[in-house]
Amino acid sequence: MTEDFTGKDSSFSSNSEVTEQNNLLSFGGRRELVHCIRMMTRKVDMRSDTVTKPTETMRAAMENAEVDDDILGCDPTAARLEAEMARIMGKEAALFVPSGTMANLISVLTHCQIRGSEIILGDYSHIFIYENGGISTLGGVHPRTVKNNEDGTMDIDLIENAIRDPKFDICYPTTRLICLENSHAHSGGRCLSVEYTDKVGELAKKHGLKLHIDGARIFNASVALGVPVHRLVQAADSVTACLSKGLGAPAGTLIAGSKGFISKARILRKTLGGGIRQVGILCAAGLVALQENVAKLENDHKIAKILAKGIGEIKGLKVDVATVETNIVYVEVSKDLSITETELLEILEAHGIYAMQEGPRMIRLVVHHQISEDDVHYALSCFQRAITGFPAENGGN
């Protein structure tokens, strides 16, 4: 006797069942077969730390949240979250906005209220690459990029050389802002040190500029470096912190800065359509994220290192384990392999492992609090078998 892929004894299948299975296994039925396999396969989603689902505690907090009209400035749960984030950041005030992209856009436009202003930022920064050119499209702000080093920093002298000479403003745009990103996503979640950030802050003050930190994963950086968040962003005039990445809330980013800055940012939030009436429902989940999930980031980083080390031991796959500082792992797929990165991702997905292509021969995996160490070991076994070949029912490959 043999078993089909449903686990049934095929010797007792009816003629109609056999015909149906044969149709399923035909060329035209392969898509349905793959779908069936996926439905039966364990799912480990490491495309991003944005794929987390709200915890039961979050759902309960959202259900029971005390709310009011935040546009009128009186949603109590939003006020609690904003006050808590301002305290954590060591800033005077904070503002909840729907997304990290909007948070960075509002921050840049608040600092650069005169169209034609210029900001200095990394050529691999999230604001420059992944935010749809919003600062230019909506704010008339000109980005001047400086090369990002592999660790996410920009050389201090290159930043200073990029600052426009105000004496030649008849030709140059006016430099008003420097932007950093911590942790730096495109560099594999690398962390900017306090010492480096302080130096950039000193440079900004020297030239009368402002400093903004895109802190989408600032809590990851804080945990990895063992430095309180408020100290990491002390030199910044504004900072953002995402709730829906490693902290696992369903939505939201906070902007923190001075009271005057946040007052202007609140008006821009409304202009951009980011004002939400009873936003306390979302803010309730954000409060739970701060209370419960910051402590989980250390384990995320530990598991990411296990993942990185394990993949790096698979022939044909390369990971620079020393650069895995937080929860992001980049995998280089060797040209010597018989499969491409796209084919590898397809094979992995068919067995429940979800990752993202980051470029030619490059794959990105991101660990979050809903990925266990057991999930990582399962993923490693799938990577290994994807390279060596999954065994078929007849023992072949």
CSV table of N, CA, C and O in Angstrom, one decimal, residues 95 102-114 117 135 139 141 176-177 210 212 237-238 255 258-269 272:
chain,number,residue,atom,x,y,z
A,95,LEU,N,4.2,62.6,19.0
A,95,LEU,CA,2.9,62.6,18.2
A,95,LEU,C,2.8,61.2,17.5
A,95,LEU,O,3.7,60.7,16.8
A,102,MET,N,5.1,58.3,6.8
A,102,MET,CA,4.5,59.6,7.1
A,102,MET,C,5.3,60.3,8.2
A,102,MET,O,5.4,61.5,8.2
A,103,ALA,N,5.8,59.6,9.2
A,103,ALA,CA,6.5,60.2,10.3
A,103,ALA,C,7.8,60.9,9.8
A,103,ALA,O,8.1,62.0,10.2
A,104,ASN,N,8.5,60.2,8.9
A,104,ASN,CA,9.7,60.8,8.3
A,104,ASN,C,9.4,62.0,7.5
A,104,ASN,O,10.0,63.1,7.5
A,105,LEU,N,8.3,61.9,6.7
A,105,LEU,CA,7.9,63.0,5.8
A,105,LEU,C,7.5,64.2,6.6
A,105,LEU,O,7.9,65.3,6.3
A,106,ILE,N,6.7,64.0,7.7
A,106,ILE,CA,6.3,65.1,8.5
A,106,ILE,C,7.5,65.8,9.2
A,106,ILE,O,7.6,67.0,9.3
A,107,SER,N,8.4,64.9,9.7
A,107,SER,CA,9.6,65.5,10.3
A,107,SER,C,10.4,66.3,9.4
A,107,SER,O,10.9,67.5,9.8
A,108,VAL,N,10.7,65.8,8.2
A,108,VAL,CA,11.5,66.6,7.2
A,108,VAL,C,10.8,67.9,6.9
A,108,VAL,O,11.4,69.0,6.8
A,109,LEU,N,9.5,67.8,6.6
A,109,LEU,CA,8.8,69.0,6.2
A,109,LEU,C,8.6,70.0,7.3
A,109,LEU,O,8.6,71.2,7.0
A,110,THR,N,8.6,69.6,8.5
A,110,THR,CA,8.5,70.5,9.6
A,110,THR,C,9.9,71.2,9.8
A,110,THR,O,9.9,72.4,10.1
A,111,HIS,N,11.0,70.5,9.6
A,111,HIS,CA,12.3,71.2,9.7
A,111,HIS,C,12.5,72.1,8.4
A,111,HIS,O,13.3,73.0,8.5
A,112,CYS,N,11.9,71.7,7.3
A,112,CYS,CA,12.2,72.4,6.0
A,112,CYS,C,11.0,73.0,5.5
A,112,CYS,O,10.4,72.6,4.5
A,113,GLN,N,10.5,74.1,6.1
A,113,GLN,CA,9.2,74.7,5.7
A,113,GLN,C,9.3,75.6,4.5
A,113,GLN,O,8.3,76.0,3.9
A,114,ILE,N,10.5,75.9,4.1
A,114,ILE,CA,10.7,76.7,2.9
A,114,ILE,C,11.1,75.7,1.8
A,114,ILE,O,12.0,74.9,1.8
A,117,SER,N,14.5,73.8,0.2
A,117,SER,CA,15.5,73.4,1.2
A,117,SER,C,16.2,72.1,0.8
A,117,SER,O,15.6,71.3,0.0
A,135,ILE,N,9.5,63.6,0.1
A,135,ILE,CA,10.0,64.9,0.6
A,135,ILE,C,10.1,65.8,-0.6
A,135,ILE,O,9.9,67.0,-0.4
A,139,GLY,N,7.0,68.2,-0.6
A,139,GLY,CA,7.5,69.3,0.2
A,139,GLY,C,8.5,70.1,-0.6
A,139,GLY,O,9.0,71.2,0.0
A,141,VAL,N,11.5,69.5,-1.1
A,141,VAL,CA,12.8,69.4,-0.4
A,141,VAL,C,13.8,68.5,-1.3
A,141,VAL,O,13.4,67.5,-1.8
A,176,ARG,N,19.4,72.5,5.4
A,176,ARG,CA,18.7,72.8,6.7
A,176,ARG,C,18.7,71.6,7.6
A,176,ARG,O,18.5,71.7,8.8
A,177,LEU,N,19.0,70.4,7.1
A,177,LEU,CA,18.8,69.2,7.9
A,177,LEU,C,19.7,68.1,7.6
A,177,LEU,O,20.1,67.9,6.4
A,210,LYS,N,19.6,71.2,11.7
A,210,LYS,CA,18.9,70.3,12.6
A,210,LYS,C,19.3,68.9,12.3
A,210,LYS,O,19.8,68.6,11.1
A,212,HIS,N,17.8,64.9,12.3
A,212,HIS,CA,16.6,64.0,12.5
A,212,HIS,C,17.1,62.6,12.4
A,212,HIS,O,18.0,62.2,11.6
A,237,ASP,N,17.3,66.5,17.0
A,237,ASP,CA,16.2,67.5,17.2
A,237,ASP,C,14.8,66.8,17.0
A,237,ASP,O,13.8,67.3,17.5
A,238,SER,N,14.8,65.7,16.3
A,238,SER,CA,13.6,64.9,16.1
A,238,SER,C,14.0,63.5,15.9
A,238,SER,O,15.1,63.2,15.4
A,255,ILE,N,6.6,60.3,16.5
A,255,ILE,CA,7.6,61.3,16.3
A,255,ILE,C,7.8,62.0,17.6
A,255,ILE,O,6.8,62.4,18.3
A,258,SER,N,10.8,68.7,20.3
A,258,SER,CA,10.4,69.8,21.2
A,258,SER,C,8.9,70.0,21.1
A,258,SER,O,8.2,69.6,20.2
A,259,LYS,N,8.3,70.7,22.1
A,259,LYS,CA,6.9,71.0,22.1
A,259,LYS,C,6.5,71.9,20.8
A,259,LYS,O,5.5,71.6,20.2
A,260,GLY,N,7.4,72.8,20.5
A,260,GLY,CA,7.1,73.6,19.3
A,260,GLY,C,7.2,72.8,18.0
A,260,GLY,O,6.3,73.0,17.1
A,261,PHE,N,8.1,71.9,17.9
A,261,PHE,CA,8.3,71.1,16.8
A,261,PHE,C,7.0,70.2,16.6
A,261,PHE,O,6.5,70.1,15.5
A,262,ILE,N,6.6,69.5,17.7
A,262,ILE,CA,5.5,68.6,17.6
A,262,ILE,C,4.2,69.4,17.3
A,262,ILE,O,3.3,68.9,16.6
A,263,SER,N,4.0,70.6,17.8
A,263,SER,CA,2.9,71.4,17.5
A,263,SER,C,2.7,71.7,16.0
A,263,SER,O,1.7,71.5,15.4
A,264,LYS,N,3.9,72.0,15.4
A,264,LYS,CA,3.9,72.1,13.9
A,264,LYS,C,3.6,70.8,13.2
A,264,LYS,O,2.9,70.8,12.2
A,265,ALA,N,4.2,69.8,13.7
A,265,ALA,CA,4.1,68.4,13.1
A,265,ALA,C,2.6,68.0,13.2
A,265,ALA,O,2.1,67.3,12.2
A,266,ARG,N,1.9,68.3,14.2
A,266,ARG,CA,0.5,67.9,14.3
A,266,ARG,C,-0.3,68.5,13.2
A,266,ARG,O,-1.2,67.9,12.7
A,267,ILE,N,0.0,69.8,12.9
A,267,ILE,CA,-0.8,70.4,11.8
A,267,ILE,C,-0.5,69.8,10.5
A,267,ILE,O,-1.4,69.5,9.7
A,268,LEU,N,0.8,69.4,10.2
A,268,LEU,CA,1.2,68.7,9.0
A,268,LEU,C,0.5,67.3,8.9
A,268,LEU,O,0.2,66.9,7.8
A,269,ARG,N,0.4,66.7,10.1
A,269,ARG,CA,-0.2,65.4,10.1
A,269,ARG,C,-1.7,65.5,9.5
A,269,ARG,O,-2.1,64.6,8.7
A,272,LEU,N,-1.7,66.1,5.7
A,272,LEU,CA,-1.4,64.9,5.0
A,272,LEU,C,-2.4,63.8,5.1
A,272,LEU,O,-2.3,62.7,4.5
